[in-house]
Every structure is written in structure tokens, then in C-alpha cells.
Short mmCIF file of C-alpha atoms and ligand atoms in Angstrom, two decimals:
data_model
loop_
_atom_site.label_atom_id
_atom_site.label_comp_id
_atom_site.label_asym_id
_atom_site.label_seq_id
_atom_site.Cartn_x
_atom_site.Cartn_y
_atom_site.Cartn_z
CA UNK A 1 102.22 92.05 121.36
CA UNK A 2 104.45 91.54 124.74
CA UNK A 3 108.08 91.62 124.41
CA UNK A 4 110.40 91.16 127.19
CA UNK A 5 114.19 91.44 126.83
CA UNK A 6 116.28 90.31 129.68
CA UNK A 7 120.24 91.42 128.89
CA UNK A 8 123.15 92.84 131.01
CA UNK A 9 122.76 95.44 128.43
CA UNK A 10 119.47 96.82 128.19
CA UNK A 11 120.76 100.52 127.16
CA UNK A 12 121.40 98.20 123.47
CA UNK A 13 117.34 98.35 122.98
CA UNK A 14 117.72 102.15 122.89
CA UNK A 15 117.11 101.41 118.79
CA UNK A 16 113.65 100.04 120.00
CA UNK A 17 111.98 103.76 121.13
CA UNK A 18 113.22 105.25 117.39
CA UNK A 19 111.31 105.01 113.83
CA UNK A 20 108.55 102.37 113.09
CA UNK A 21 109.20 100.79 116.58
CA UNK A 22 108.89 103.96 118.29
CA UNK A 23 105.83 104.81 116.78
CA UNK A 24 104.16 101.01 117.15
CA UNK A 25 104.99 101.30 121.39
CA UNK A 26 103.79 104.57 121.91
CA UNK A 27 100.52 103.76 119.80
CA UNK A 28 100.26 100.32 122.21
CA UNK A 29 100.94 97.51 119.25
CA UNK A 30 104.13 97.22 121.00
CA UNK A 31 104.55 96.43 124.72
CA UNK A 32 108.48 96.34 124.98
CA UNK A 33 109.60 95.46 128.38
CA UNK A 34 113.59 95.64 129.27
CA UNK A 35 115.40 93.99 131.93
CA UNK A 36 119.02 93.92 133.60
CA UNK A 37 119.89 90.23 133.98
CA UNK A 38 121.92 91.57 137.16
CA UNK A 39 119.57 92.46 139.26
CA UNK A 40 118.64 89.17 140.04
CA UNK A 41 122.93 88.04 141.10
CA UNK A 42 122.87 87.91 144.27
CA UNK A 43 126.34 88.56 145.31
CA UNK A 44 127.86 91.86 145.66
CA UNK A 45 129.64 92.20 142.29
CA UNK A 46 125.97 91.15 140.39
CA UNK A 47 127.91 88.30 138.83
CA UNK A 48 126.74 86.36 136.22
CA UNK A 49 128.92 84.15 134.34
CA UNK A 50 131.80 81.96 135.63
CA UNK A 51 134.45 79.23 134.22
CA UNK A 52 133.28 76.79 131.90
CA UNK A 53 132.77 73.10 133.21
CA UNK A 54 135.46 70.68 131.30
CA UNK A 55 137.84 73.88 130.36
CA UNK A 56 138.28 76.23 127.63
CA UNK A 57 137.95 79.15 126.68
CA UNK A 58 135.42 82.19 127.84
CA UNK A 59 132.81 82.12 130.27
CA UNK A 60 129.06 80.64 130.96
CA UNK A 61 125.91 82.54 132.31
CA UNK A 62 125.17 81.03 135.48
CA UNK A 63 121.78 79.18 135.07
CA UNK A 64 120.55 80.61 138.93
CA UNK A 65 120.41 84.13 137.56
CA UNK A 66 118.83 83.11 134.28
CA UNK A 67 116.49 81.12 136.22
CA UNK A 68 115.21 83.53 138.67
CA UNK A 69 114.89 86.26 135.62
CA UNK A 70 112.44 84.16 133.49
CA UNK A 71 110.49 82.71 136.68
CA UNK A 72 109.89 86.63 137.87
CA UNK A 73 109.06 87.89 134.07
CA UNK A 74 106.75 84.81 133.33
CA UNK A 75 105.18 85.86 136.77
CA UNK A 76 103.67 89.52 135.53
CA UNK A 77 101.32 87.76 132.73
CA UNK A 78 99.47 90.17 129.87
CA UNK A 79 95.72 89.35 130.63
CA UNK A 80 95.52 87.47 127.12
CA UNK A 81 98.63 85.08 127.21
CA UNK A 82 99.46 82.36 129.85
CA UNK A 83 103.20 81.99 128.71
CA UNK A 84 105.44 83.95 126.48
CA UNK A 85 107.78 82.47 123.59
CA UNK A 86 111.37 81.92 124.74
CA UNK A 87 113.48 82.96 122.47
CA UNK A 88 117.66 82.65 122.92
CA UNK A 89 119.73 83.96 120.03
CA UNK A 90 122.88 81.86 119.47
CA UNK A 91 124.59 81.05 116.51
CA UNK A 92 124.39 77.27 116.92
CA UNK A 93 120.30 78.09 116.67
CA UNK A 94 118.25 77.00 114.06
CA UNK A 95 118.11 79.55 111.07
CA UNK A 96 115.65 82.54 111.76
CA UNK A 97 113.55 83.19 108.36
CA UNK A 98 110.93 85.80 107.51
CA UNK A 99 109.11 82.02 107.85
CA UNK A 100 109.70 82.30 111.50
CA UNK A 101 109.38 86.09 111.81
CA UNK A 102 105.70 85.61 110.85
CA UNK A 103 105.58 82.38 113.48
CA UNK A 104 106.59 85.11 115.72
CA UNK A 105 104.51 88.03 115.13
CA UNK A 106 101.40 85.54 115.45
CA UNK A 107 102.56 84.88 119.50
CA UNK A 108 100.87 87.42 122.22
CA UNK A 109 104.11 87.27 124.08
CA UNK A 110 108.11 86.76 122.86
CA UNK A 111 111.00 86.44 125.76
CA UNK A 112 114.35 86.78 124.53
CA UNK A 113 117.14 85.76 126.57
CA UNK A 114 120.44 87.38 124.97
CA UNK A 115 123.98 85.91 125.86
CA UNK A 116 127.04 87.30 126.18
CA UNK A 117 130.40 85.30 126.62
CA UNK A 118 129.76 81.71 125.62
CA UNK A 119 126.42 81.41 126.11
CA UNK A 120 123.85 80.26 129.16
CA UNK A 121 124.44 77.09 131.41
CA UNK A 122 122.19 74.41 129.00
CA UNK A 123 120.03 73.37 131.79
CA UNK A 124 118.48 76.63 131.58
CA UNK A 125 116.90 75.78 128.08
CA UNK A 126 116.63 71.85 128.81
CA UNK A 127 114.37 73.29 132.25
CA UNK A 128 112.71 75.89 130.22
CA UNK A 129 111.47 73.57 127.25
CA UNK A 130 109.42 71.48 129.90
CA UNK A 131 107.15 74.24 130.62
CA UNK A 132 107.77 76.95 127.59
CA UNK A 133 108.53 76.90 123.80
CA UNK A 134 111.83 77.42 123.30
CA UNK A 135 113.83 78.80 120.34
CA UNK A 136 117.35 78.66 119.97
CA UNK A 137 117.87 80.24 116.97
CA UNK A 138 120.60 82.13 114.70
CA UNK A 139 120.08 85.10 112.60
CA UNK A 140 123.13 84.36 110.28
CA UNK A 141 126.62 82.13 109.68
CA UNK A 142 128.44 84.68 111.38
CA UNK A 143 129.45 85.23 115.54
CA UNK A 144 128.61 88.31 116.94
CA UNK A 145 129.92 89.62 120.52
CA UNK A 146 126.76 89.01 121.69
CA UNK A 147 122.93 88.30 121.34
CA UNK A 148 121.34 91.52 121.70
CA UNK A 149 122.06 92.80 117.80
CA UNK A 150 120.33 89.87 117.26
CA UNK A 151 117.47 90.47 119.24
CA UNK A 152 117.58 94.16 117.79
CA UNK A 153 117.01 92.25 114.63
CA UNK A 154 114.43 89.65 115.06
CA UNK A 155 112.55 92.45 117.11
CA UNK A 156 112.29 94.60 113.80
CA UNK A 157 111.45 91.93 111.75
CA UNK A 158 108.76 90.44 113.60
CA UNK A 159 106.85 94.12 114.96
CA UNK A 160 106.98 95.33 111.04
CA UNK A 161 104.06 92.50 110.48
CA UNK A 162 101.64 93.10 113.21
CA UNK A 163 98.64 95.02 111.62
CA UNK A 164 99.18 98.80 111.95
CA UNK A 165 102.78 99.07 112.15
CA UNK A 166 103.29 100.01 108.85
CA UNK A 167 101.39 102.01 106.25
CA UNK A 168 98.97 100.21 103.87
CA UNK A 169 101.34 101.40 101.04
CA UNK A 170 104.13 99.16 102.35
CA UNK A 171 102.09 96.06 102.13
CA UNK A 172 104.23 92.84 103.52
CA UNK A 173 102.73 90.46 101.48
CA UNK A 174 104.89 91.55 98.57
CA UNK A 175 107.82 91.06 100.75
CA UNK A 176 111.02 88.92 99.33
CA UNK A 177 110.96 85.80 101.59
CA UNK A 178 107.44 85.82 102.54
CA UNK A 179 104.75 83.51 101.34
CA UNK A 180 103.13 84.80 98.37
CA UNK A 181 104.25 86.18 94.60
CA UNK A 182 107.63 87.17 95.42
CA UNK A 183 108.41 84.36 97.72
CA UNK A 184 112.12 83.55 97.40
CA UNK A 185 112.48 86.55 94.56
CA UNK A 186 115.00 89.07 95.49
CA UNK A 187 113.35 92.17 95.05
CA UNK A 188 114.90 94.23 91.79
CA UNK A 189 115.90 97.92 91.36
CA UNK A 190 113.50 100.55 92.42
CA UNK A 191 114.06 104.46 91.10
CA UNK A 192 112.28 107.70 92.45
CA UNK A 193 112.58 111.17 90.84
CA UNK A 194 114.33 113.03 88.92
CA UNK A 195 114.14 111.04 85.67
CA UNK A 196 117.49 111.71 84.94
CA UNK A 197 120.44 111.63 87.31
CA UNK A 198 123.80 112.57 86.78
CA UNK A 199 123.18 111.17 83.21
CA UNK A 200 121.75 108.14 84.09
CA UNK A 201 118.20 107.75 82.89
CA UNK A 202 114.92 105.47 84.65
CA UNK A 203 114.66 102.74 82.41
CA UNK A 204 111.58 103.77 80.40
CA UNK A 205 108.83 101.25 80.66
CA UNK A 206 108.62 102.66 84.65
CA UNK A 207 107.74 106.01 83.10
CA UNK A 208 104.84 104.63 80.61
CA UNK A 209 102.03 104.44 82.91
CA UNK A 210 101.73 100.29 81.74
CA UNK A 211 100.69 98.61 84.76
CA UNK A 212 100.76 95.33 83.28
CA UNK A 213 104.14 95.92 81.38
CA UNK A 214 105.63 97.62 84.81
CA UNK A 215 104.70 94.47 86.51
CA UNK A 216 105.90 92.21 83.78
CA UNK A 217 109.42 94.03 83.70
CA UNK A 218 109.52 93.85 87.56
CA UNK A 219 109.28 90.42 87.60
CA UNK A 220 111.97 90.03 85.11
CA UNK A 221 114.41 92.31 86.79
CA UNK A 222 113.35 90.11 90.41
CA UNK A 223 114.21 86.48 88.33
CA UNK A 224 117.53 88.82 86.77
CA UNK A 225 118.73 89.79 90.22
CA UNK A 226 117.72 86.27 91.95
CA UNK A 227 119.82 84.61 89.52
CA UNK A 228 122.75 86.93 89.47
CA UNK A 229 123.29 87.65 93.58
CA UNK A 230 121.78 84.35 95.34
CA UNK A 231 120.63 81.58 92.29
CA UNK A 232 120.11 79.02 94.81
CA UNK A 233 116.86 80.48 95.51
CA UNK A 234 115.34 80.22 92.18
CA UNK A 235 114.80 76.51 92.97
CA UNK A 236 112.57 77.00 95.55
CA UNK A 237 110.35 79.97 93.33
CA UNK A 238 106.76 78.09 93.23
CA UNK A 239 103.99 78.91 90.28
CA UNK A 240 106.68 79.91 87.55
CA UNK A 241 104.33 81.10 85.28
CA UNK A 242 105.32 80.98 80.82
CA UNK A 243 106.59 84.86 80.92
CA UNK A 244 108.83 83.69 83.76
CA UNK A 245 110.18 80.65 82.18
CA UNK A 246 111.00 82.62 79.20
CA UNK A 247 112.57 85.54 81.57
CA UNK A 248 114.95 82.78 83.11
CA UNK A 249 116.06 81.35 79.39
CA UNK A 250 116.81 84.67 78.44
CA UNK A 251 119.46 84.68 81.45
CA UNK A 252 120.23 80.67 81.53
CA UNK A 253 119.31 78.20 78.92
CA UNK A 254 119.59 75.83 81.30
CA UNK A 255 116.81 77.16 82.96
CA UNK A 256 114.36 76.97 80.78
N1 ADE B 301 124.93 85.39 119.06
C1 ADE B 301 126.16 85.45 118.50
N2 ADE B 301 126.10 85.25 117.18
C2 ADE B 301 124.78 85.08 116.87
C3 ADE B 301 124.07 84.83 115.67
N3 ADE B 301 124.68 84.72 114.49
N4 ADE B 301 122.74 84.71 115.74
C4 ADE B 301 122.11 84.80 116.91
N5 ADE B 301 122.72 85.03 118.08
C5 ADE B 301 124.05 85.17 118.06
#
């Protein structure tokens, strides 16, 4: 997969060489390509924001810089992909999933387009969506300083699902918020050696060697911990099966 980032801060990506991602560039899953958003300001002091139109407060990227960045990176092509995915973080973006993550990790080619200050000039997005797809979107109901933590996010999210970035034993398929069993489960403790640790012991059945009991008591500990930290999820669990309906009585009667 292609990524390009275009930022005034392109030292941010440094995250990007280190770990998993490290390891998925240098074997050539990864193509990450950074850009400075200032070398295409023309003037001498590589501006790229200026005063809002109407007032307030902050400043706006200036939609000629933007512009001429995402004309000359959509001009250097991969051989397999015509156009990339443009993808501007912002937090009044749609909500970015592990839905969308897998959206994205099925495109040859993902452009983000970070802001800082208040954000890009509009037309930038209104003249990109005539020719690209374009993604505002929002990792979270928070503000940060800027869109490149974001990007540092969505980036992880969507390379750990391309085939060969991580180990077999790591399958995604049992991941939280993915389609499949544990879709919309929180995922519930998990203990390694020794089996007892500063007096605290593994609970037992993880010790038996019971695969069907281990899985049974992992699924119970998954509706527990749904329930307990972020219950409006369990409405949207699918295929509740009768060991699960039972698991949920035990913790709500209402649920039953
Ligand atoms: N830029 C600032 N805050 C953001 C957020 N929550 N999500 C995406 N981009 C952002």
C-alpha cells in the first residue's frame, strides 16, 4: 500500500520507521511517502495559513498551497492505482472505526492531508471531491493541536491489517470492533507467567488445559467487561448465542 502524508511537520511521522511499521516499509508492504506542505508557498516566509474570512479566531491553510501539494503527489502514480484516497483528519469528520480502518487497508493508495490552526480553506475538499474520494474524518470527541497524531493513528490502524504485517499468532479477525465473534466485545483480561504474582493468582480455568471451558470463560469475562466499561455496545453484539444470554443475566437481569 501507498501512503503519502503532506504536513508542515513531517519530522511527527518519525513513529512510522519504528516497530510493526518499521518492519512492514522496509519489507515493501508499506510505501510511506512524507511531504513538507511548505515547499510548495511560494513567498519567502513559505507561508501557509492566513486570517479567517468573516473573523474569529486562529488561522486557515491557504487552499493554493494545499492545491499545488495534492496536484504534484497525485502526479507520481504507483503503477497499480490511478488515484489515491484523500483523507483529512478533523474533528468535525465523520467517526473513524476499525469499520473504516479495514475500508482503508483495502485502497492501493491513502493521502492524508493534516491541518494545523483551524483547518484548510473548504474549497480545497469541495475541488478535491470532484475528482477524488474524500474523507473528512475524526478519530475521537476530543481537539487535538493538530492532525498529524491523528494520522499517526489511523496509519497504525489501517497497516496492522494488510497481510504480512503481523504474525499469524496475532490474527485480526479476533479483534474487538472488527467483523466477526468479538465484534463490539471489549476484549477481557489476559495473564502471562508466573502463576502467581505478588499474591495474586491466574484465575484457574486458564491453567486447565480446557479449550472449550477457556473459551467459554473468555467470552464471559468479554460480555463482563463490555457491560461494566462501555454497555452501550452490547446492543449492537450480533449471534448471542444461550451461554451468552445466560452470561449477561448473571450480570443484568434485565438482560436476559
Ligand atoms: N484534528 C484535531 N482534532 C482531531 C480529531 N479529534 N480527529 C481528527 N483530526 C483532528
Amino acid at each position: 500500500m501507498r501512503i503519502d502524508v503532506v504536513s508542515i511537520f513531517p519530522e511527527y511521522f518519525a513513529p512510522l520507521s519504528v516497530s510493526l511499521m518499521g518492519k512492514a516499509r522496509e519489507r515493501g508492504i508499506l510505501d510511506i511517502r512524507l511531504h513538507q506542505l511548505r515547499d510548495w508557498a511560494h513567498d519567502v516566509h513559505h507561508t501557509v495559513d492566513d486570517t479567517p474570512y468573516g473573523g474569529g479566531p486562529g488561522m486557515v491553510m491557504k487552499p493554493e498551497v494545499w492545491g499545488e501539494a495534492i496536484d504534484s503527489v497525485c502526479a507520481e502514480p504507483p503503477p497499480d492505482a490511478i488515484t489515491p484516497r484523500l483523507v483529512v483528519p478533523t474533528p468535525s469528520g465523520r467517526r473513524f472505526t476499525q469499520q473504516v480502518a479495514l475500508e482503508y487497508a483495502a485502497e492501493p493508495w491513502l493521502l492524508f492531508a493534516p491541518a494545523r490552526y483551524e483547518g484548510i480553506d473548504s474549497r480545497v475538499m469541495a475541488e478535491y471531491a470532484s475528482r477524488l474520494r474524500v474523507d473528512e474524518v475524526s478519530i475521537g470527541d476530543y481537539v487535538l493541536a493538530g492532525g498529524e497524531a491523528a494520522v499517526l493513528v489511523m496509519v497504525e490502524a489501517v497497516a496492522r491489517l494488510l497481510p504480512g504485517v503481523l504474525g499469524n499468532a496475532n490474527s485480526v479477525t479476533d479483534d474487538s470492533f472488527a467483523p466477526g465473534p468479538m465484534q463490539n466485545l471489549l476484549e477481557g483480561p489476559v495473564y502471562t507467567k508466573p502463576p502467581v504474582w505478588r499474591g495474586r493468582e491466574v484465575p484457574e480455568i486458564l491453567l486447565s488445559g480446557h479449550h472449550g471451558k477457556i473459551a467459554r470463560w473468555r467470552r464471559d469475562e468479554a460480555l463482563r467487561r463490555t457491560y461494566e466499561r462501555r454497555p452501550e455496545l452490547l446492543t449492537a453484539v450480533q449471534d448471542l448465542d444461550k451461554a451468552d444470554r445466560r452470561a449477561l443475566a448473571d450480570l443484568d437481569p434485565d438482560l436476559g
